[in-house]
Amino acid sequence: MNTNKLRRLSSVALCALICISAAISFSGCENGKTQSATSDEVATTSPVPASTADEATAVGALESLGIDASTLGIEPNILHDTENAVGFQLEMPNEGDTVAVVHTTLGDFTMRFFPEQAPKTVTNFINLAKEGKYNNTTFHRVVRDFIVQGGHCGNDENAPNGTSSYGTEFEDEFCDKLFNVRGAVSMANSAQDTNGSQFFINQTSAEAYKNNGGWAKLESNWENIKTQLLNYKDSNLLSAFIQKNGNNCYDTDIVPEEVQSLYEANGGNPYLDGAYNAVDRGHTVFAQIIDGMDVVDKIAVVKVDDDDKPVENVVIKSIDITTYSPQTTQTTSQNTGTTSAE
């Protein structure tokens, strides 16, 4: 069989795969210049590295199917957080913690950060915000009952997810205690370790999550994915399948019951979590909305075109990096010396 026929057969096989991918990526650009990271690093404690047992669990499904993860470049480095319980991200921050107040043309919302679990990602966002790089960017992708996505900085065609404060794409930071629940703020990407400046907010409500099939649908999807992995494990199409369906390799067999309950109570998009993905794919959760989720919901229902881009721009006017104070309804700005309504 000649090379052209092989290529045609490979293409047909790929098209026949059941594709349920919901990758969060967008290659649009907005005006701006590439910037290097500043010295404004976030003070953190040292992350606890994943143990050997934890790493084995992350790729255990592949091994059980007779697939050598290392040959596919799958080497999970998941942060195993022993200090916090499932659901801690929904708690209010401590007094003095750094938060961000995002001012948009449809209102303001406030989010807390997780610098101990995602130090590089948090530093990236804060640096870009302080430098004004997010100012006048838009929410360019809006999907009701799913996500609102924005924050594309720069116009570098080699940075499809926006230019980071480091000037280059940077690695994912997955944690087993942070999840893409409703209100979680995560990094957009187009593949493994391709983070830039773009972020998205999970907007899926508990009702929408249930109406979309809930946990039962996730379990069914995973059973289907395992069948596909078995079918292609000895084929040169395996890598292409994983690349195309990586977000759907969410291993429901190893997800704790309390995580299932968290999603059932709050909504969100579990299959975007990297910590329980069998092929080390997912989206880094680095912040959580603590006030103004109604504004996010307002953004989520604007009229959009066929590419999910709002017909009328929803603009991020500015972002204030502030400190949280539970005793008052105001926070003191670190970068402007002014006060911002929380």
PDB file of N, CA, C and O in Angstrom, residues 300-330:
ATOM      1  N   ALA A 300     -22.016  35.923  30.566  1.00  0.00           N
ATOM      2  CA  ALA A 300     -22.275  34.628  29.928  1.00  0.00           C
ATOM      3  C   ALA A 300     -23.505  34.616  29.030  1.00  0.00           C
ATOM      4  O   ALA A 300     -23.637  33.721  28.184  1.00  0.00           O
ATOM      5  N   VAL A 301     -24.399  35.577  29.190  1.00  0.00           N
ATOM      6  CA  VAL A 301     -25.637  35.557  28.402  1.00  0.00           C
ATOM      7  C   VAL A 301     -25.673  36.636  27.320  1.00  0.00           C
ATOM      8  O   VAL A 301     -26.718  36.852  26.698  1.00  0.00           O
ATOM      9  N   VAL A 302     -24.542  37.300  27.059  1.00  0.00           N
ATOM     10  CA  VAL A 302     -24.534  38.299  25.990  1.00  0.00           C
ATOM     11  C   VAL A 302     -24.678  37.598  24.642  1.00  0.00           C
ATOM     12  O   VAL A 302     -24.366  36.409  24.493  1.00  0.00           O
ATOM     13  N   LYS A 303     -25.132  38.331  23.656  1.00  0.00           N
ATOM     14  CA  LYS A 303     -25.293  37.779  22.317  1.00  0.00           C
ATOM     15  C   LYS A 303     -23.925  37.541  21.698  1.00  0.00           C
ATOM     16  O   LYS A 303     -23.042  38.396  21.757  1.00  0.00           O
ATOM     17  N   VAL A 304     -23.744  36.359  21.106  1.00  0.00           N
ATOM     18  CA  VAL A 304     -22.459  36.002  20.499  1.00  0.00           C
ATOM     19  C   VAL A 304     -22.659  35.588  19.045  1.00  0.00           C
ATOM     20  O   VAL A 304     -23.771  35.264  18.619  1.00  0.00           O
ATOM     21  N   ASP A 305     -21.543  35.577  18.289  1.00  0.00           N
ATOM     22  CA  ASP A 305     -21.613  35.135  16.898  1.00  0.00           C
ATOM     23  C   ASP A 305     -21.352  33.633  16.823  1.00  0.00           C
ATOM     24  O   ASP A 305     -21.300  32.941  17.851  1.00  0.00           O
ATOM     25  N   ASP A 306     -21.163  33.121  15.625  1.00  0.00           N
ATOM     26  CA  ASP A 306     -20.977  31.681  15.439  1.00  0.00           C
ATOM     27  C   ASP A 306     -19.664  31.166  16.027  1.00  0.00           C
ATOM     28  O   ASP A 306     -19.483  29.952  16.183  1.00  0.00           O
ATOM     29  N   ASP A 307     -18.744  32.078  16.343  1.00  0.00           N
ATOM     30  CA  ASP A 307     -17.467  31.694  16.953  1.00  0.00           C
ATOM     31  C   ASP A 307     -17.464  31.932  18.458  1.00  0.00           C
ATOM     32  O   ASP A 307     -16.398  31.934  19.088  1.00  0.00           O
ATOM     33  N   ASP A 308     -18.639  32.159  19.036  1.00  0.00           N
ATOM     34  CA  ASP A 308     -18.800  32.404  20.476  1.00  0.00           C
ATOM     35  C   ASP A 308     -18.168  33.718  20.925  1.00  0.00           C
ATOM     36  O   ASP A 308     -17.902  33.909  22.116  1.00  0.00           O
ATOM     37  N   LYS A 309     -17.940  34.620  19.991  1.00  0.00           N
ATOM     38  CA  LYS A 309     -17.397  35.932  20.321  1.00  0.00           C
ATOM     39  C   LYS A 309     -18.551  36.918  20.497  1.00  0.00           C
ATOM     40  O   LYS A 309     -19.448  36.992  19.651  1.00  0.00           O
ATOM     41  N   PRO A 310     -18.571  37.669  21.610  1.00  0.00           N
ATOM     42  CA  PRO A 310     -19.654  38.632  21.825  1.00  0.00           C
ATOM     43  C   PRO A 310     -19.798  39.609  20.663  1.00  0.00           C
ATOM     44  O   PRO A 310     -18.800  40.110  20.132  1.00  0.00           O
ATOM     45  N   VAL A 311     -21.040  39.857  20.266  1.00  0.00           N
ATOM     46  CA  VAL A 311     -21.314  40.795  19.178  1.00  0.00           C
ATOM     47  C   VAL A 311     -20.874  42.198  19.587  1.00  0.00           C
ATOM     48  O   VAL A 311     -20.317  42.953  18.783  1.00  0.00           O
ATOM     49  N   GLU A 312     -21.117  42.547  20.847  1.00  0.00           N
ATOM     50  CA  GLU A 312     -20.622  43.802  21.409  1.00  0.00           C
ATOM     51  C   GLU A 312     -19.543  43.461  22.429  1.00  0.00           C
ATOM     52  O   GLU A 312     -19.773  42.656  23.336  1.00  0.00           O
ATOM     53  N   ASN A 313     -18.379  44.065  22.292  1.00  0.00           N
ATOM     54  CA  ASN A 313     -17.250  43.721  23.144  1.00  0.00           C
ATOM     55  C   ASN A 313     -17.562  43.880  24.632  1.00  0.00           C
ATOM     56  O   ASN A 313     -18.157  44.876  25.053  1.00  0.00           O
ATOM     57  N   VAL A 314     -17.154  42.878  25.400  1.00  0.00           N
ATOM     58  CA  VAL A 314     -17.158  42.976  26.859  1.00  0.00           C
ATOM     59  C   VAL A 314     -15.703  43.183  27.256  1.00  0.00           C
ATOM     60  O   VAL A 314     -14.867  42.288  27.076  1.00  0.00           O
ATOM     61  N   VAL A 315     -15.388  44.356  27.776  1.00  0.00           N
ATOM     62  CA  VAL A 315     -14.001  44.778  27.954  1.00  0.00           C
ATOM     63  C   VAL A 315     -13.564  44.712  29.415  1.00  0.00           C
ATOM     64  O   VAL A 315     -14.321  45.075  30.321  1.00  0.00           O
ATOM     65  N   ILE A 316     -12.337  44.230  29.624  1.00  0.00           N
ATOM     66  CA  ILE A 316     -11.691  44.351  30.932  1.00  0.00           C
ATOM     67  C   ILE A 316     -11.061  45.740  30.967  1.00  0.00           C
ATOM     68  O   ILE A 316     -10.057  45.995  30.296  1.00  0.00           O
ATOM     69  N   LYS A 317     -11.664  46.653  31.705  1.00  0.00           N
ATOM     70  CA  LYS A 317     -11.166  48.028  31.739  1.00  0.00           C
ATOM     71  C   LYS A 317      -9.860  48.123  32.514  1.00  0.00           C
ATOM     72  O   LYS A 317      -8.920  48.802  32.093  1.00  0.00           O
ATOM     73  N   SER A 318      -9.798  47.441  33.650  1.00  0.00           N
ATOM     74  CA  SER A 318      -8.583  47.437  34.466  1.00  0.00           C
ATOM     75  C   SER A 318      -8.718  46.372  35.540  1.00  0.00           C
ATOM     76  O   SER A 318      -9.811  45.849  35.781  1.00  0.00           O
ATOM     77  N   ILE A 319      -7.598  46.052  36.172  1.00  0.00           N
ATOM     78  CA  ILE A 319      -7.593  45.094  37.278  1.00  0.00           C
ATOM     79  C   ILE A 319      -6.791  45.690  38.426  1.00  0.00           C
ATOM     80  O   ILE A 319      -5.636  46.088  38.245  1.00  0.00           O
ATOM     81  N   ASP A 320      -7.400  45.779  39.599  1.00  0.00           N
ATOM     82  CA  ASP A 320      -6.699  46.237  40.794  1.00  0.00           C
ATOM     83  C   ASP A 320      -6.234  45.035  41.603  1.00  0.00           C
ATOM     84  O   ASP A 320      -7.033  44.156  41.941  1.00  0.00           O
ATOM     85  N   ILE A 321      -4.945  44.997  41.919  1.00  0.00           N
ATOM     86  CA  ILE A 321      -4.408  43.979  42.817  1.00  0.00           C
ATOM     87  C   ILE A 321      -4.472  44.567  44.221  1.00  0.00           C
ATOM     88  O   ILE A 321      -3.865  45.598  44.501  1.00  0.00           O
ATOM     89  N   THR A 322      -5.241  43.922  45.097  1.00  0.00           N
ATOM     90  CA  THR A 322      -5.571  44.500  46.389  1.00  0.00           C
ATOM     91  C   THR A 322      -5.363  43.502  47.517  1.00  0.00           C
ATOM     92  O   THR A 322      -5.036  42.339  47.280  1.00  0.00           O
ATOM     93  N   THR A 323      -5.546  43.964  48.749  1.00  0.00           N
ATOM     94  CA  THR A 323      -5.509  43.059  49.897  1.00  0.00           C
ATOM     95  C   THR A 323      -6.902  42.923  50.484  1.00  0.00           C
ATOM     96  O   THR A 323      -7.667  43.889  50.542  1.00  0.00           O
ATOM     97  N   TYR A 324      -7.214  41.732  50.926  1.00  0.00           N
ATOM     98  CA  TYR A 324      -8.547  41.427  51.420  1.00  0.00           C
ATOM     99  C   TYR A 324      -8.688  41.768  52.899  1.00  0.00           C
ATOM    100  O   TYR A 324      -7.804  41.472  53.708  1.00  0.00           O
ATOM    101  N   SER A 325      -9.815  42.400  53.235  1.00  0.00           N
ATOM    102  CA  SER A 325     -10.124  42.706  54.627  1.00  0.00           C
ATOM    103  C   SER A 325     -11.562  42.301  54.905  1.00  0.00           C
ATOM    104  O   SER A 325     -12.493  42.895  54.357  1.00  0.00           O
ATOM    105  N   PRO A 326     -11.787  41.288  55.740  1.00  0.00           N
ATOM    106  CA  PRO A 326     -13.150  40.824  56.011  1.00  0.00           C
ATOM    107  C   PRO A 326     -13.958  41.779  56.882  1.00  0.00           C
ATOM    108  O   PRO A 326     -15.184  41.681  56.933  1.00  0.00           O
ATOM    109  N   GLN A 327     -13.281  42.713  57.567  1.00  0.00           N
ATOM    110  CA  GLN A 327     -13.985  43.630  58.464  1.00  0.00           C
ATOM    111  C   GLN A 327     -14.659  44.779  57.736  1.00  0.00           C
ATOM    112  O   GLN A 327     -15.527  45.447  58.279  1.00  0.00           O
ATOM    113  N   THR A 328     -14.240  45.039  56.515  1.00  0.00           N
ATOM    114  CA  THR A 328     -14.788  46.180  55.787  1.00  0.00           C
ATOM    115  C   THR A 328     -15.279  45.744  54.420  1.00  0.00           C
ATOM    116  O   THR A 328     -15.074  44.613  53.986  1.00  0.00           O
ATOM    117  N   THR A 329     -15.914  46.641  53.721  1.00  0.00           N
ATOM    118  CA  THR A 329     -16.374  46.357  52.367  1.00  0.00           C
ATOM    119  C   THR A 329     -15.436  46.965  51.344  1.00  0.00           C
ATOM    120  O   THR A 329     -15.771  47.102  50.178  1.00  0.00           O
ATOM    121  N   GLN A 330     -14.229  47.357  51.809  1.00  0.00           N
ATOM    122  CA  GLN A 330     -13.256  47.935  50.906  1.00  0.00           C
ATOM    123  C   GLN A 330     -11.927  47.220  51.046  1.00  0.00           C
ATOM    124  O   GLN A 330     -11.624  46.613  52.070  1.00  0.00           O
TER     125      GLN A 330
END
